[in-house]
Amino acid sequence: MSPPKAATLFLLFFLLLLSSTTTSNAHNITRILAKYPQFSTFNHYLTTTHLASQINRRQTITVLALDNTAMSSLLAKHYSLYTLKNILSLHVLVDYFGSKKLHRISKGSTLTSTMFQATGAAPGTSGYVNITNLKGGKVGFGAEDNEGKLDATFVKSIKEIPYNISIVQISHALNSAEAEAPTAAPSQLNLTEIMSKQGCKAFADLLTASGADEKFNENMDAGLTVFCPTDSVVKGFMPKYKNLTASKKVSLLLYHGIPVFMSLQMLKTNNGVMNTLATDGANSYDFSVSNEDEVVSLETTVVTAKVLGILKEEEPLIVFKINKVLMPKELFKPVVAKEANAQEADAPADSEPADAEDNTNGVQGLGGGRLVMVVLSLWIGILLI
């Protein structure tokens, strides 16, 4: 093979490899553990305490999973949910430890930080875990503030995605006086007050007037993501809003909430269709999330809104500011792409209320960068022929 053709072939391979690696390698602890029913209780409490979303946001993590029997022993102590969160966060190491690494600890023992240490609630090094290689090929685990006692041993590896996430089963829960200390509930978050103080007072007032704020508040503890149009956007949309019936107004407002906590990074790595607080089975009331570079867009087939920034991020709540009112296809007629690009900031000019039966599925295309790589690869391939 001639040098020019060899170089070209290498470039083709490189571009294809780069194209394939542009997709996200994000993990989802809930989905992984859902395949193992013996860890269902542990999985449930990771979600309830909102640790699951924190784990999903980290790129290098090790989870020391407890089976249902070990969780039953822990729950028998009747800790509050907030104390239980601290205890479980001690079981999440902020470093990668696969099975091989655990059995080959340098010098036989190491201290590693946990998510409990990362919260700032752990004094000193009480949020660290001691990992020690024992006789007979066993691996022991113990909290640093537990007087050197190793409460648990390695049982087996559950799932390993090298240098991203490792999930291993340990025999018992780790004991820690600091993690087990009584923990007060966080101060109650007031959604409408938060929005009113951050340029979204008009939308907050609509939530209160319609009674939709109750549904938002009901979902707060379990996790809530809110997309709030700015005051000027809501003002421009009011003529269309006033033409809706009371029930449709509520559906429109609920359409701006997702019943899970989704950070900005999670939105970027979890592109696709999202259900909303308005989703009821009969009507989907969903929209698609996409991103190009650092810009996150919400596409309803009627309008495309962009995320402008974050008003508030304090788990279990996150509130984003957006540049348009989200208009569901269940209430407004979808518009074609050219019309959508020409629309005003508040809504498409020709979007009128539609029947609830209208149902158009969105289609996800290739991202801009990935498309360029594919085109370049095809072009180089043609040159090689």
mmCIF file of N, CA, C and O in Angstrom, residues 74-145:
data_model
loop_
_atom_site.group_PDB
_atom_site.id
_atom_site.type_symbol
_atom_site.label_atom_id
_atom_site.label_comp_id
_atom_site.label_asym_id
_atom_site.label_seq_id
_atom_site.Cartn_x
_atom_site.Cartn_y
_atom_site.Cartn_z
ATOM 1 N N LEU A 74 -30.151 -2.946 58.344
ATOM 2 C CA LEU A 74 -29.923 -1.504 58.465
ATOM 3 C C LEU A 74 -31.223 -0.764 58.755
ATOM 4 O O LEU A 74 -31.283 0.099 59.643
ATOM 5 N N LEU A 75 -32.286 -1.112 58.038
ATOM 6 C CA LEU A 75 -33.566 -0.434 58.199
ATOM 7 C C LEU A 75 -34.208 -0.742 59.559
ATOM 8 O O LEU A 75 -35.029 0.035 60.052
ATOM 9 N N ALA A 76 -33.839 -1.865 60.154
ATOM 10 C CA ALA A 76 -34.384 -2.243 61.458
ATOM 11 C C ALA A 76 -33.985 -1.258 62.559
ATOM 12 O O ALA A 76 -34.589 -1.231 63.629
ATOM 13 N N LYS A 77 -32.972 -0.439 62.286
ATOM 14 C CA LYS A 77 -32.510 0.545 63.269
ATOM 15 C C LYS A 77 -33.322 1.842 63.205
ATOM 16 O O LYS A 77 -33.094 2.754 63.995
ATOM 17 N N HIS A 78 -34.230 1.932 62.255
ATOM 18 C CA HIS A 78 -35.206 3.032 62.153
ATOM 19 C C HIS A 78 -34.555 4.405 62.078
ATOM 20 O O HIS A 78 -34.958 5.350 62.758
ATOM 21 N N TYR A 79 -33.561 4.529 61.218
ATOM 22 C CA TYR A 79 -32.950 5.839 60.985
ATOM 23 C C TYR A 79 -33.905 6.711 60.164
ATOM 24 O O TYR A 79 -34.713 6.201 59.387
ATOM 25 N N SER A 80 -33.802 8.022 60.330
ATOM 26 C CA SER A 80 -34.576 8.919 59.476
ATOM 27 C C SER A 80 -34.031 8.822 58.056
ATOM 28 O O SER A 80 -32.904 8.352 57.831
ATOM 29 N N LEU A 81 -34.814 9.273 57.087
ATOM 30 C CA LEU A 81 -34.398 9.207 55.690
ATOM 31 C C LEU A 81 -33.115 10.006 55.466
ATOM 32 O O LEU A 81 -32.250 9.612 54.684
ATOM 33 N N TYR A 82 -32.976 11.127 56.185
ATOM 34 C CA TYR A 82 -31.821 12.000 55.982
ATOM 35 C C TYR A 82 -30.557 11.389 56.594
ATOM 36 O O TYR A 82 -29.463 11.532 56.051
ATOM 37 N N THR A 83 -30.713 10.679 57.718
ATOM 38 C CA THR A 83 -29.578 9.961 58.296
ATOM 39 C C THR A 83 -29.216 8.775 57.409
ATOM 40 O O THR A 83 -28.035 8.486 57.185
ATOM 41 N N LEU A 84 -30.236 8.101 56.885
ATOM 42 C CA LEU A 84 -30.003 6.963 55.998
ATOM 43 C C LEU A 84 -29.240 7.406 54.748
ATOM 44 O O LEU A 84 -28.382 6.674 54.243
ATOM 45 N N LYS A 85 -29.507 8.603 54.282
ATOM 46 C CA LYS A 85 -28.774 9.129 53.127
ATOM 47 C C LYS A 85 -27.289 9.251 53.450
ATOM 48 O O LYS A 85 -26.438 8.899 52.630
ATOM 49 N N ASN A 86 -26.967 9.744 54.645
ATOM 50 C CA ASN A 86 -25.559 9.850 55.036
ATOM 51 C C ASN A 86 -24.897 8.479 55.109
ATOM 52 O O ASN A 86 -23.757 8.296 54.673
ATOM 53 N N ILE A 87 -25.629 7.511 55.664
ATOM 54 C CA ILE A 87 -25.072 6.154 55.796
ATOM 55 C C ILE A 87 -24.813 5.550 54.422
ATOM 56 O O ILE A 87 -23.740 4.989 54.160
ATOM 57 N N LEU A 88 -25.779 5.650 53.526
ATOM 58 C CA LEU A 88 -25.611 5.086 52.183
ATOM 59 C C LEU A 88 -24.545 5.836 51.388
ATOM 60 O O LEU A 88 -23.837 5.233 50.568
ATOM 61 N N SER A 89 -24.415 7.151 51.622
ATOM 62 C CA SER A 89 -23.394 7.912 50.896
ATOM 63 C C SER A 89 -21.990 7.482 51.312
ATOM 64 O O SER A 89 -21.028 7.671 50.567
ATOM 65 N N LEU A 90 -21.861 6.879 52.516
ATOM 66 C CA LEU A 90 -20.590 6.318 52.960
ATOM 67 C C LEU A 90 -20.236 5.077 52.144
ATOM 68 O O LEU A 90 -19.082 4.652 52.115
ATOM 69 N N HIS A 91 -21.225 4.505 51.485
ATOM 70 C CA HIS A 91 -21.031 3.305 50.672
ATOM 71 C C HIS A 91 -20.781 3.634 49.201
ATOM 72 O O HIS A 91 -20.802 2.746 48.343
ATOM 73 N N VAL A 92 -20.546 4.914 48.912
ATOM 74 C CA VAL A 92 -20.254 5.337 47.533
ATOM 75 C C VAL A 92 -18.868 5.971 47.517
ATOM 76 O O VAL A 92 -18.665 7.067 48.034
ATOM 77 N N LEU A 93 -17.919 5.271 46.947
ATOM 78 C CA LEU A 93 -16.533 5.731 46.895
ATOM 79 C C LEU A 93 -16.308 6.599 45.669
ATOM 80 O O LEU A 93 -16.766 6.261 44.572
ATOM 81 N N VAL A 94 -15.604 7.710 45.852
ATOM 82 C CA VAL A 94 -15.403 8.630 44.726
ATOM 83 C C VAL A 94 -14.103 8.297 43.987
ATOM 84 O O VAL A 94 -13.332 9.174 43.611
ATOM 85 N N ASP A 95 -13.877 7.035 43.763
ATOM 86 C CA ASP A 95 -12.748 6.526 42.985
ATOM 87 C C ASP A 95 -13.172 5.185 42.400
ATOM 88 O O ASP A 95 -14.159 4.594 42.836
ATOM 89 N N TYR A 96 -12.443 4.716 41.418
ATOM 90 C CA TYR A 96 -12.816 3.458 40.765
ATOM 91 C C TYR A 96 -12.053 2.287 41.377
ATOM 92 O O TYR A 96 -10.818 2.285 41.424
ATOM 93 N N PHE A 97 -12.802 1.296 41.859
ATOM 94 C CA PHE A 97 -12.221 0.075 42.400
ATOM 95 C C PHE A 97 -12.926 -1.132 41.789
ATOM 96 O O PHE A 97 -14.006 -1.526 42.237
ATOM 97 N N GLY A 98 -12.331 -1.677 40.726
ATOM 98 C CA GLY A 98 -12.841 -2.919 40.165
ATOM 99 C C GLY A 98 -12.389 -4.082 41.029
ATOM 100 O O GLY A 98 -11.606 -3.922 41.977
ATOM 101 N N SER A 99 -12.850 -5.273 40.716
ATOM 102 C CA SER A 99 -12.507 -6.448 41.507
ATOM 103 C C SER A 99 -10.995 -6.679 41.575
ATOM 104 O O SER A 99 -10.430 -6.944 42.643
ATOM 105 N N LYS A 100 -10.308 -6.547 40.435
ATOM 106 C CA LYS A 100 -8.859 -6.770 40.418
ATOM 107 C C LYS A 100 -8.128 -5.755 41.284
ATOM 108 O O LYS A 100 -7.211 -6.093 42.037
ATOM 109 N N LYS A 101 -8.540 -4.492 41.188
ATOM 110 C CA LYS A 101 -7.877 -3.450 41.975
ATOM 111 C C LYS A 101 -8.101 -3.668 43.470
ATOM 112 O O LYS A 101 -7.202 -3.451 44.285
ATOM 113 N N LEU A 102 -9.304 -4.107 43.839
ATOM 114 C CA LEU A 102 -9.600 -4.348 45.250
ATOM 115 C C LEU A 102 -8.728 -5.457 45.827
ATOM 116 O O LEU A 102 -8.352 -5.419 47.001
ATOM 117 N N HIS A 103 -8.413 -6.444 45.029
ATOM 118 C CA HIS A 103 -7.620 -7.570 45.507
ATOM 119 C C HIS A 103 -6.112 -7.338 45.364
ATOM 120 O O HIS A 103 -5.309 -8.202 45.729
ATOM 121 N N ARG A 104 -5.753 -6.174 44.847
ATOM 122 C CA ARG A 104 -4.334 -5.850 44.683
ATOM 123 C C ARG A 104 -4.044 -4.448 45.207
ATOM 124 O O ARG A 104 -3.413 -3.629 44.532
ATOM 125 N N ILE A 105 -4.518 -4.149 46.405
ATOM 126 C CA ILE A 105 -4.316 -2.836 47.011
ATOM 127 C C ILE A 105 -2.826 -2.634 47.302
ATOM 128 O O ILE A 105 -2.172 -3.487 47.900
ATOM 129 N N SER A 106 -2.300 -1.497 46.865
ATOM 130 C CA SER A 106 -0.895 -1.186 47.115
ATOM 131 C C SER A 106 -0.627 -1.145 48.616
ATOM 132 O O SER A 106 -1.370 -0.507 49.376
ATOM 133 N N LYS A 107 0.411 -1.862 49.046
ATOM 134 C CA LYS A 107 0.800 -1.957 50.466
ATOM 135 C C LYS A 107 -0.274 -2.629 51.315
ATOM 136 O O LYS A 107 -0.256 -2.547 52.537
ATOM 137 N N GLY A 108 -1.271 -3.228 50.658
ATOM 138 C CA GLY A 108 -2.259 -4.019 51.377
ATOM 139 C C GLY A 108 -3.404 -3.265 51.998
ATOM 140 O O GLY A 108 -4.377 -3.869 52.461
ATOM 141 N N SER A 109 -3.348 -1.934 52.021
ATOM 142 C CA SER A 109 -4.422 -1.161 52.648
ATOM 143 C C SER A 109 -4.434 0.262 52.088
ATOM 144 O O SER A 109 -3.380 0.811 51.743
ATOM 145 N N THR A 110 -5.617 0.851 51.997
ATOM 146 C CA THR A 110 -5.724 2.224 51.502
ATOM 147 C C THR A 110 -6.965 2.901 52.088
ATOM 148 O O THR A 110 -7.936 2.231 52.472
ATOM 149 N N LEU A 111 -6.911 4.213 52.172
ATOM 150 C CA LEU A 111 -8.066 5.023 52.574
ATOM 151 C C LEU A 111 -8.598 5.724 51.336
ATOM 152 O O LEU A 111 -7.817 6.279 50.547
ATOM 153 N N THR A 112 -9.898 5.722 51.163
ATOM 154 C CA THR A 112 -10.487 6.400 50.011
ATOM 155 C C THR A 112 -11.692 7.231 50.442
ATOM 156 O O THR A 112 -12.432 6.853 51.359
ATOM 157 N N SER A 113 -11.873 8.355 49.789
ATOM 158 C CA SER A 113 -12.963 9.269 50.133
ATOM 159 C C SER A 113 -14.301 8.762 49.597
ATOM 160 O O SER A 113 -14.353 7.980 48.638
ATOM 161 N N THR A 114 -15.369 9.217 50.221
ATOM 162 C CA THR A 114 -16.724 8.814 49.845
ATOM 163 C C THR A 114 -17.580 10.041 49.563
ATOM 164 O O THR A 114 -17.168 11.182 49.802
ATOM 165 N N MET A 115 -18.799 9.800 49.104
ATOM 166 C CA MET A 115 -19.729 10.907 48.885
ATOM 167 C C MET A 115 -20.154 11.534 50.208
ATOM 168 O O MET A 115 -20.540 12.700 50.246
ATOM 169 N N PHE A 116 -20.083 10.788 51.297
ATOM 170 C CA PHE A 116 -20.381 11.360 52.616
ATOM 171 C C PHE A 116 -19.324 12.406 52.963
ATOM 172 O O PHE A 116 -19.642 13.480 53.481
ATOM 173 N N GLN A 117 -18.077 12.129 52.659
ATOM 174 C CA GLN A 117 -17.010 13.101 52.886
ATOM 175 C C GLN A 117 -17.212 14.324 52.007
ATOM 176 O O GLN A 117 -16.995 15.466 52.426
ATOM 177 N N ALA A 118 -17.667 14.108 50.781
ATOM 178 C CA ALA A 118 -17.849 15.194 49.816
ATOM 179 C C ALA A 118 -18.978 16.149 50.208
ATOM 180 O O ALA A 118 -18.997 17.299 49.759
ATOM 181 N N THR A 119 -19.916 15.697 51.051
ATOM 182 C CA THR A 119 -21.022 16.570 51.457
ATOM 183 C C THR A 119 -20.567 17.683 52.374
ATOM 184 O O THR A 119 -21.256 18.700 52.523
ATOM 185 N N GLY A 120 -19.426 17.510 53.037
ATOM 186 C CA GLY A 120 -18.967 18.497 54.006
ATOM 187 C C GLY A 120 -19.539 18.261 55.386
ATOM 188 O O GLY A 120 -19.192 18.953 56.356
ATOM 189 N N ALA A 121 -20.437 17.264 55.505
ATOM 190 C CA ALA A 121 -21.066 16.964 56.796
ATOM 191 C C ALA A 121 -20.203 16.040 57.641
ATOM 192 O O ALA A 121 -20.447 15.877 58.836
ATOM 193 N N ALA A 122 -19.188 15.429 57.035
ATOM 194 C CA ALA A 122 -18.324 14.490 57.755
ATOM 195 C C ALA A 122 -17.117 15.228 58.325
ATOM 196 O O ALA A 122 -16.282 15.718 57.565
ATOM 197 N N PRO A 123 -17.005 15.336 59.645
ATOM 198 C CA PRO A 123 -15.859 16.031 60.234
ATOM 199 C C PRO A 123 -14.568 15.246 60.060
ATOM 200 O O PRO A 123 -14.566 14.008 60.106
ATOM 201 N N GLY A 124 -13.466 15.963 59.853
ATOM 202 C CA GLY A 124 -12.178 15.294 59.707
ATOM 203 C C GLY A 124 -12.170 14.321 58.548
ATOM 204 O O GLY A 124 -12.560 14.645 57.433
ATOM 205 N N THR A 125 -11.720 13.101 58.833
ATOM 206 C CA THR A 125 -11.668 12.055 57.806
ATOM 207 C C THR A 125 -12.713 10.974 58.051
ATOM 208 O O THR A 125 -12.568 9.844 57.584
ATOM 209 N N SER A 126 -13.792 11.323 58.784
ATOM 210 C CA SER A 126 -14.815 10.322 59.106
ATOM 211 C C SER A 126 -15.583 9.860 57.876
ATOM 212 O O SER A 126 -16.298 8.861 57.922
ATOM 213 N N GLY A 127 -15.444 10.590 56.772
ATOM 214 C CA GLY A 127 -16.114 10.195 55.538
ATOM 215 C C GLY A 127 -15.233 9.356 54.637
ATOM 216 O O GLY A 127 -15.541 9.166 53.458
ATOM 217 N N TYR A 128 -14.132 8.816 55.204
ATOM 218 C CA TYR A 128 -13.244 7.942 54.437
ATOM 219 C C TYR A 128 -13.509 6.480 54.798
ATOM 220 O O TYR A 128 -13.954 6.179 55.913
ATOM 221 N N VAL A 129 -13.211 5.601 53.853
ATOM 222 C CA VAL A 129 -13.367 4.163 54.066
ATOM 223 C C VAL A 129 -12.016 3.482 53.925
ATOM 224 O O VAL A 129 -11.245 3.782 52.997
ATOM 225 N N ASN A 130 -11.737 2.574 54.841
ATOM 226 C CA ASN A 130 -10.499 1.791 54.823
ATOM 227 C C ASN A 130 -10.755 0.497 54.044
ATOM 228 O O ASN A 130 -11.686 -0.250 54.341
ATOM 229 N N ILE A 131 -9.929 0.253 53.048
ATOM 230 C CA ILE A 131 -10.001 -0.994 52.267
ATOM 231 C C ILE A 131 -8.708 -1.762 52.522
ATOM 232 O O ILE A 131 -7.609 -1.236 52.311
ATOM 233 N N THR A 132 -8.819 -2.993 52.991
ATOM 234 C CA THR A 132 -7.646 -3.782 53.366
ATOM 235 C C THR A 132 -7.717 -5.187 52.795
ATOM 236 O O THR A 132 -8.765 -5.840 52.859
ATOM 237 N N ASN A 133 -6.615 -5.630 52.219
ATOM 238 C CA ASN A 133 -6.518 -7.018 51.748
ATOM 239 C C ASN A 133 -6.248 -7.932 52.939
ATOM 240 O O ASN A 133 -5.301 -7.719 53.705
ATOM 241 N N LEU A 134 -7.090 -8.955 53.098
ATOM 242 C CA LEU A 134 -6.982 -9.883 54.224
ATOM 243 C C LEU A 134 -6.446 -11.227 53.757
ATOM 244 O O LEU A 134 -6.302 -11.473 52.557
ATOM 245 N N LYS A 135 -6.185 -12.095 54.704
ATOM 246 C CA LYS A 135 -5.688 -13.425 54.370
ATOM 247 C C LYS A 135 -6.749 -14.222 53.612
ATOM 248 O O LYS A 135 -7.946 -14.021 53.803
ATOM 249 N N GLY A 136 -6.306 -15.110 52.789
ATOM 250 C CA GLY A 136 -7.230 -15.956 52.044
ATOM 251 C C GLY A 136 -7.861 -15.268 50.863
ATOM 252 O O GLY A 136 -8.886 -15.723 50.344
ATOM 253 N N GLY A 137 -7.284 -14.133 50.404
ATOM 254 C CA GLY A 137 -7.817 -13.434 49.243
ATOM 255 C C GLY A 137 -9.043 -12.591 49.531
ATOM 256 O O GLY A 137 -9.691 -12.100 48.602
ATOM 257 N N LYS A 138 -9.384 -12.396 50.803
ATOM 258 C CA LYS A 138 -10.550 -11.584 51.150
ATOM 259 C C LYS A 138 -10.185 -10.098 51.169
ATOM 260 O O LYS A 138 -9.021 -9.734 51.343
ATOM 261 N N VAL A 139 -11.210 -9.262 51.013
ATOM 262 C CA VAL A 139 -11.037 -7.813 51.069
ATOM 263 C C VAL A 139 -11.989 -7.266 52.120
ATOM 264 O O VAL A 139 -13.200 -7.540 52.087
ATOM 265 N N GLY A 140 -11.456 -6.493 53.075
ATOM 266 C CA GLY A 140 -12.273 -5.937 54.148
ATOM 267 C C GLY A 140 -12.532 -4.457 53.951
ATOM 268 O O GLY A 140 -11.721 -3.732 53.360
ATOM 269 N N PHE A 141 -13.696 -3.995 54.465
ATOM 270 C CA PHE A 141 -14.082 -2.596 54.375
ATOM 271 C C PHE A 141 -14.498 -2.096 55.754
ATOM 272 O O PHE A 141 -15.192 -2.806 56.488
ATOM 273 N N GLY A 142 -14.115 -0.865 56.090
ATOM 274 C CA GLY A 142 -14.531 -0.284 57.356
ATOM 275 C C GLY A 142 -14.446 1.228 57.315
ATOM 276 O O GLY A 142 -13.554 1.792 56.650
ATOM 277 N N ALA A 143 -15.365 1.905 58.012
ATOM 278 C CA ALA A 143 -15.329 3.363 58.077
ATOM 279 C C ALA A 143 -14.114 3.798 58.887
ATOM 280 O O ALA A 143 -13.719 3.138 59.851
ATOM 281 N N GLU A 144 -13.514 4.902 58.519
ATOM 282 C CA GLU A 144 -12.316 5.390 59.175
ATOM 283 C C GLU A 144 -12.566 5.721 60.646
ATOM 284 O O GLU A 144 -11.680 5.572 61.486
ATOM 285 N N ASP A 145 -13.781 6.162 60.980
ATOM 286 C CA ASP A 145 -14.091 6.541 62.370
ATOM 287 C C ASP A 145 -14.660 5.368 63.174
ATOM 288 O O ASP A 145 -15.362 5.568 64.167
#
